[in-house]
Short mmCIF file of C-alpha atoms and ligand atoms in Angstrom, two decimals:
data_model
loop_
_atom_site.label_atom_id
_atom_site.label_comp_id
_atom_site.label_asym_id
_atom_site.label_seq_id
_atom_site.Cartn_x
_atom_site.Cartn_y
_atom_site.Cartn_z
CA MET A 1 -71.87 5.87 -140.53
CA LYS A 2 -70.42 7.61 -137.50
CA LYS A 3 -71.72 4.83 -135.24
CA LEU A 4 -70.22 2.14 -137.48
CA LEU A 5 -66.81 3.79 -137.28
CA LYS A 6 -67.06 3.90 -133.55
CA TYR A 7 -67.86 0.18 -133.42
CA SER A 8 -64.95 -0.68 -135.66
CA ASN A 9 -62.64 1.36 -133.38
CA TRP A 10 -63.79 -0.73 -130.45
CA VAL A 11 -63.17 -3.94 -132.38
CA ILE A 12 -59.63 -2.83 -133.26
CA LEU A 13 -58.93 -1.94 -129.64
CA LEU A 14 -60.24 -5.32 -128.48
CA LEU A 15 -58.10 -7.15 -131.03
CA LEU A 16 -55.05 -5.16 -129.90
CA ILE A 17 -55.66 -6.09 -126.25
CA ILE A 18 -56.00 -9.78 -127.17
CA THR A 19 -52.80 -9.67 -129.24
CA VAL A 20 -50.80 -7.98 -126.48
CA THR A 21 -52.12 -10.42 -123.87
CA LEU A 22 -51.33 -13.46 -126.00
CA THR A 23 -47.85 -12.18 -126.87
CA GLY A 24 -47.27 -11.58 -123.18
CA CYS A 25 -48.16 -15.20 -122.43
CA ASN A 26 -45.70 -16.46 -125.00
CA GLU A 27 -42.79 -14.45 -123.65
CA PRO A 28 -39.67 -16.59 -123.43
CA GLU A 29 -38.70 -17.50 -119.90
CA ILE A 30 -36.24 -15.07 -118.33
CA GLU A 31 -32.83 -16.68 -118.13
CA GLU A 32 -31.94 -17.58 -114.59
CA GLU A 33 -28.99 -15.75 -113.08
CA PRO A 34 -25.99 -17.99 -112.56
CA GLU A 35 -25.34 -19.14 -109.01
CA ASN A 36 -23.21 -16.61 -107.12
CA ILE A 37 -20.01 -18.37 -106.14
CA ILE A 38 -17.77 -16.25 -103.96
CA ASP A 39 -14.13 -16.87 -103.30
CA HIS A 40 -13.14 -15.32 -99.94
CA ILE A 41 -9.46 -14.78 -99.21
CA SER A 42 -8.07 -12.95 -96.21
CA TYR A 43 -4.68 -11.90 -94.95
CA THR A 44 -3.24 -9.43 -92.51
CA ILE A 45 -1.19 -6.28 -92.85
CA LEU A 46 0.90 -4.53 -90.17
CA GLU A 47 2.23 -6.36 -87.13
CA ASP A 48 1.27 -7.24 -83.56
CA ILE A 49 -1.14 -4.82 -81.90
CA TYR A 50 -1.50 -2.93 -85.19
CA GLN A 51 -2.40 -5.99 -87.26
CA ALA A 52 -5.34 -5.29 -89.58
CA GLU A 53 -7.42 -7.78 -91.55
CA VAL A 54 -7.86 -7.57 -95.31
CA HIS A 55 -10.71 -9.60 -96.80
CA ILE A 56 -11.32 -9.95 -100.52
CA PHE A 57 -14.56 -11.45 -101.83
CA LYS A 58 -14.39 -12.35 -105.49
CA SER A 59 -17.64 -13.39 -107.19
CA ASN A 60 -18.06 -15.20 -110.48
CA ILE A 61 -20.77 -12.65 -111.27
CA LYS A 62 -19.26 -9.60 -112.87
CA GLY A 63 -19.29 -6.26 -111.08
CA PRO A 64 -17.02 -3.37 -110.15
CA LYS A 65 -14.36 -3.43 -107.46
CA VAL A 66 -15.46 -1.95 -104.15
CA ALA A 67 -13.25 -1.24 -101.12
CA ILE A 68 -14.83 -0.72 -97.69
CA VAL A 69 -12.71 0.49 -94.78
CA GLY A 70 -13.79 0.56 -91.13
CA GLY A 71 -11.94 1.40 -87.93
CA ILE A 72 -9.87 4.37 -89.03
CA HIS A 73 -11.26 5.92 -85.83
CA GLY A 74 -11.64 3.37 -83.03
CA ASP A 75 -14.31 5.24 -81.05
CA GLU A 76 -16.66 5.34 -84.06
CA VAL A 77 -17.97 1.94 -83.17
CA ALA A 78 -20.88 1.68 -85.61
CA GLY A 79 -18.40 2.08 -88.48
CA TRP A 80 -16.13 -0.83 -87.67
CA LYS A 81 -18.91 -3.06 -86.29
CA THR A 82 -20.74 -2.62 -89.60
CA ALA A 83 -17.55 -3.52 -91.48
CA TYR A 84 -17.20 -6.73 -89.41
CA ASP A 85 -20.87 -7.60 -90.02
CA LEU A 86 -20.37 -7.17 -93.76
CA LEU A 87 -17.90 -10.07 -93.69
CA GLU A 88 -20.91 -12.37 -93.15
CA ARG A 89 -22.66 -11.32 -96.36
CA ASP A 90 -22.89 -13.88 -99.14
CA ASP A 91 -24.29 -11.75 -101.93
CA PHE A 92 -21.33 -9.69 -103.09
CA THR A 93 -20.76 -9.52 -106.83
CA GLY A 94 -17.66 -8.29 -108.62
CA GLU A 95 -14.82 -7.88 -106.13
CA VAL A 96 -15.25 -6.46 -102.66
CA MET A 97 -12.36 -5.67 -100.32
CA ILE A 98 -13.14 -5.10 -96.64
CA ILE A 99 -10.65 -3.83 -94.08
CA PRO A 100 -12.75 -3.76 -90.87
CA ASN A 101 -10.09 -2.69 -88.38
CA ALA A 102 -7.78 -0.33 -90.24
CA ASN A 103 -6.45 1.23 -87.04
CA ASN A 104 -6.53 -1.96 -84.95
CA LEU A 105 -5.11 -0.63 -81.66
CA ALA A 106 -7.53 2.32 -81.76
CA VAL A 107 -10.40 -0.13 -82.40
CA SER A 108 -9.44 -2.40 -79.50
CA LEU A 109 -9.18 0.63 -77.17
CA GLU A 110 -12.33 2.21 -78.67
CA LEU A 111 -10.45 5.49 -78.92
CA ARG A 112 -10.15 7.92 -81.86
CA TYR A 113 -6.44 7.01 -81.76
CA PRO A 114 -4.25 5.41 -79.07
CA GLY A 115 -3.43 8.00 -76.44
CA ALA A 116 -6.35 10.26 -77.39
CA GLY A 117 -7.05 12.39 -74.29
CA ASN A 118 -3.50 11.70 -73.04
CA SER A 119 -1.45 13.88 -75.43
CA GLY A 120 -1.38 10.96 -77.85
CA ILE A 121 0.76 8.86 -75.50
CA TYR A 122 -0.18 5.23 -74.98
CA GLN A 123 2.25 2.82 -73.29
CA GLY A 124 5.12 5.22 -73.91
CA ILE A 125 4.51 5.58 -77.64
CA THR A 126 3.19 8.76 -79.22
CA TYR A 127 0.31 8.48 -81.66
CA SER A 128 -1.78 10.94 -83.60
CA ASP A 129 -5.00 10.94 -85.61
CA VAL A 130 -4.35 8.59 -88.53
CA ASN A 131 -7.10 10.36 -90.45
CA ARG A 132 -4.93 13.46 -90.78
CA VAL A 133 -1.75 11.82 -92.08
CA PHE A 134 -2.87 10.02 -95.26
CA PRO A 135 -1.17 8.86 -97.45
CA GLY A 136 1.31 8.16 -94.64
CA LYS A 137 4.95 7.08 -94.92
CA ASP A 138 6.84 3.80 -94.79
CA ASP A 139 9.59 5.35 -92.67
CA GLY A 140 7.41 7.69 -90.59
CA THR A 141 5.74 7.47 -87.19
CA ILE A 142 3.67 4.38 -86.40
CA THR A 143 0.56 6.42 -87.22
CA GLU A 144 2.01 7.27 -90.65
CA LYS A 145 2.99 3.64 -91.23
CA ILE A 146 -0.59 2.52 -90.56
CA ALA A 147 -1.92 5.08 -93.07
CA LYS A 148 0.63 3.97 -95.68
CA ALA A 149 -0.21 0.27 -95.23
CA ILE A 150 -3.92 0.99 -95.82
CA ILE A 151 -3.25 3.17 -98.87
CA ASP A 152 -0.92 0.52 -100.34
CA GLU A 153 -3.73 -2.07 -100.15
CA ILE A 154 -6.22 0.27 -101.81
CA ALA A 155 -3.74 1.23 -104.55
CA LEU A 156 -3.00 -2.42 -105.27
CA PHE A 157 -6.69 -3.36 -105.41
CA GLU A 158 -7.63 -0.43 -107.71
CA PRO A 159 -11.28 -0.13 -106.65
CA LEU A 160 -13.81 1.92 -108.60
CA TYR A 161 -15.70 2.63 -105.36
CA ILE A 162 -14.25 3.35 -101.93
CA ILE A 163 -16.42 3.56 -98.79
CA ASP A 164 -15.06 4.84 -95.48
CA LEU A 165 -17.10 4.11 -92.33
CA HIS A 166 -17.14 6.76 -89.58
CA GLU A 167 -19.27 8.50 -86.99
CA SER A 168 -19.55 12.01 -85.57
CA LYS A 169 -20.26 13.14 -82.00
CA GLY A 170 -23.29 15.04 -83.24
CA SER A 171 -25.56 15.71 -86.19
CA TYR A 172 -24.84 18.54 -88.65
CA SER A 173 -28.30 19.75 -87.66
CA GLU A 174 -27.01 20.50 -84.13
CA GLY A 175 -24.33 22.92 -85.30
CA GLN A 176 -21.34 23.54 -87.56
CA ARG A 177 -18.97 21.42 -85.47
CA TRP A 178 -20.63 18.14 -86.28
CA ILE A 179 -20.86 16.06 -89.40
CA GLY A 180 -23.15 13.22 -88.27
CA ASP A 181 -26.04 12.30 -90.62
CA GLU A 182 -23.83 13.04 -93.60
CA LEU A 183 -22.18 11.37 -96.55
CA ILE A 184 -18.93 13.10 -97.42
CA TYR A 185 -17.20 13.21 -100.79
CA SER A 186 -14.05 14.86 -102.07
CA ASN A 187 -14.16 14.75 -105.84
CA LYS A 188 -16.65 15.92 -108.44
CA LYS A 189 -17.05 12.39 -109.75
CA SER A 190 -18.58 11.36 -106.42
CA ALA A 191 -20.85 14.38 -105.93
CA LEU A 192 -23.84 13.28 -108.00
CA PHE A 193 -23.47 9.69 -106.91
CA VAL A 194 -23.50 10.60 -103.22
CA THR A 195 -26.46 12.92 -103.70
CA GLU A 196 -28.39 10.04 -105.28
CA ILE A 197 -27.69 7.76 -102.29
CA VAL A 198 -28.68 10.50 -99.84
CA ASP A 199 -31.94 11.17 -101.71
CA GLN A 200 -32.84 7.49 -101.81
CA PHE A 201 -31.96 7.00 -98.14
CA ASN A 202 -34.12 9.95 -97.08
CA GLU A 203 -37.00 8.69 -99.18
CA LEU A 204 -36.85 5.05 -98.09
CA TYR A 205 -35.52 4.87 -94.56
CA LEU A 206 -36.09 8.15 -92.77
CA GLY A 207 -38.37 7.95 -89.72
CA GLU A 208 -40.44 10.93 -88.64
CA GLU A 209 -38.00 11.92 -85.90
CA ASP A 210 -34.86 11.28 -87.93
CA VAL A 211 -32.66 14.03 -89.30
CA PRO A 212 -32.41 13.71 -93.08
CA PHE A 213 -28.98 12.74 -94.35
CA ALA A 214 -27.03 15.40 -96.22
CA ALA A 215 -24.23 15.27 -98.80
CA ASP A 216 -21.18 17.32 -97.82
CA SER A 217 -17.78 18.00 -99.38
CA ASN A 218 -15.80 19.07 -96.33
CA SER A 219 -13.20 16.28 -96.01
CA PRO A 220 -10.13 17.53 -94.15
CA GLU A 221 -6.63 17.48 -95.59
CA GLY A 222 -4.83 14.24 -94.73
CA SER A 223 -8.05 12.27 -94.29
CA PHE A 224 -8.53 8.94 -96.08
CA ASN A 225 -11.52 10.34 -97.97
CA ASN A 226 -9.63 13.45 -99.07
CA TYR A 227 -6.57 11.53 -100.23
CA CYS A 228 -8.51 8.79 -102.05
CA GLY A 229 -10.89 11.32 -103.62
CA ASN A 230 -8.01 13.36 -104.97
CA TYR A 231 -5.48 10.72 -105.93
CA PHE A 232 -7.51 7.69 -107.05
CA ASP A 233 -9.82 7.64 -110.03
CA ALA A 234 -12.66 6.36 -107.87
CA TYR A 235 -16.01 7.24 -106.39
CA VAL A 236 -15.26 7.84 -102.72
CA PHE A 237 -17.58 8.55 -99.83
CA THR A 238 -17.55 8.50 -96.06
CA ILE A 239 -20.60 7.53 -94.01
CA GLU A 240 -20.91 9.62 -90.83
CA THR A 241 -23.64 8.42 -88.48
CA ASN A 242 -24.61 10.42 -85.39
CA ARG A 243 -23.21 8.97 -82.15
CA ASN A 244 -26.07 10.40 -80.10
CA LEU A 245 -28.36 7.76 -81.57
CA ASP A 246 -28.50 4.16 -80.30
CA LEU A 247 -25.69 1.95 -81.56
CA SER A 248 -28.16 -0.47 -83.18
CA LYS A 249 -29.82 2.39 -85.06
CA ARG A 250 -26.44 3.68 -86.30
CA ILE A 251 -25.36 0.25 -87.50
CA GLU A 252 -28.74 -0.14 -89.20
CA GLN A 253 -28.26 3.20 -90.99
CA GLN A 254 -24.73 2.28 -92.11
CA LYS A 255 -26.04 -0.99 -93.51
CA GLN A 256 -29.02 0.66 -95.22
CA ILE A 257 -26.68 3.11 -96.96
CA ILE A 258 -24.38 0.28 -98.03
CA ASP A 259 -27.38 -1.71 -99.35
CA LEU A 260 -28.52 1.31 -101.36
CA PHE A 261 -25.00 1.68 -102.68
CA PHE A 262 -24.83 -1.94 -103.85
CA ASN A 263 -28.27 -1.63 -105.48
CA LEU A 264 -27.23 1.53 -107.31
CA ILE A 265 -24.08 0.04 -108.79
CA LYS A 266 -26.03 -3.00 -110.01
CA ASP A 267 -28.11 -0.86 -112.42
ZN1 ZN B 1 -14.03 9.40 -88.00
#
């Protein structure tokens, strides 16, 4: 009797396997995703040597609004070069705004800000670090006007995600002064999100000699990250690569983080 029961159990199991296999074969075909058609518009803000590009990619495939800003600091080359490279992508969904050269004169001089190292004076005009004067002022210094013009674009666009591309002169692992190898956030909303990106990056892309990326919440007052994190209802983070690494490696890391970001918001 016992043996018979055992046999019948086997038969039931076999039948189950056959049923599952057959059902699997008959699965309806997965609907193909619609073709991604992207409308790219671009315009400029600010004038002359300060002129910055604004690019908006609008896809027919639904998705959140994302704003990516490069070139707030001109000497953080991997940040703005990555932003320019992103303009070539053809897989954005939702709406993506890219401002690759926010602080255009600083970018063209490859300086933190024009006049950096010369008391802020460049061609007779005094500048300061734009990343300490956000949200800026329409009737302020040229540095404050640049900040205001950038903030106005972001406010108008109303992104759910804001990414700010920077670099540091060293890795956090080399001492308190440096913030390289970090993602920085300013509001609680962004904390878990940034931690998830950092974890995935360290799991997927970290080489044996690389310093693991860390999530940090130390954005200074007047910085783009700090202002956006506190005054916009958005997820905001800054990528800080380490300038001691090769430029190609830093650009690669910036792009890997941005890829992870886009994958995460797809889910
Ligand atoms: Zn910076």
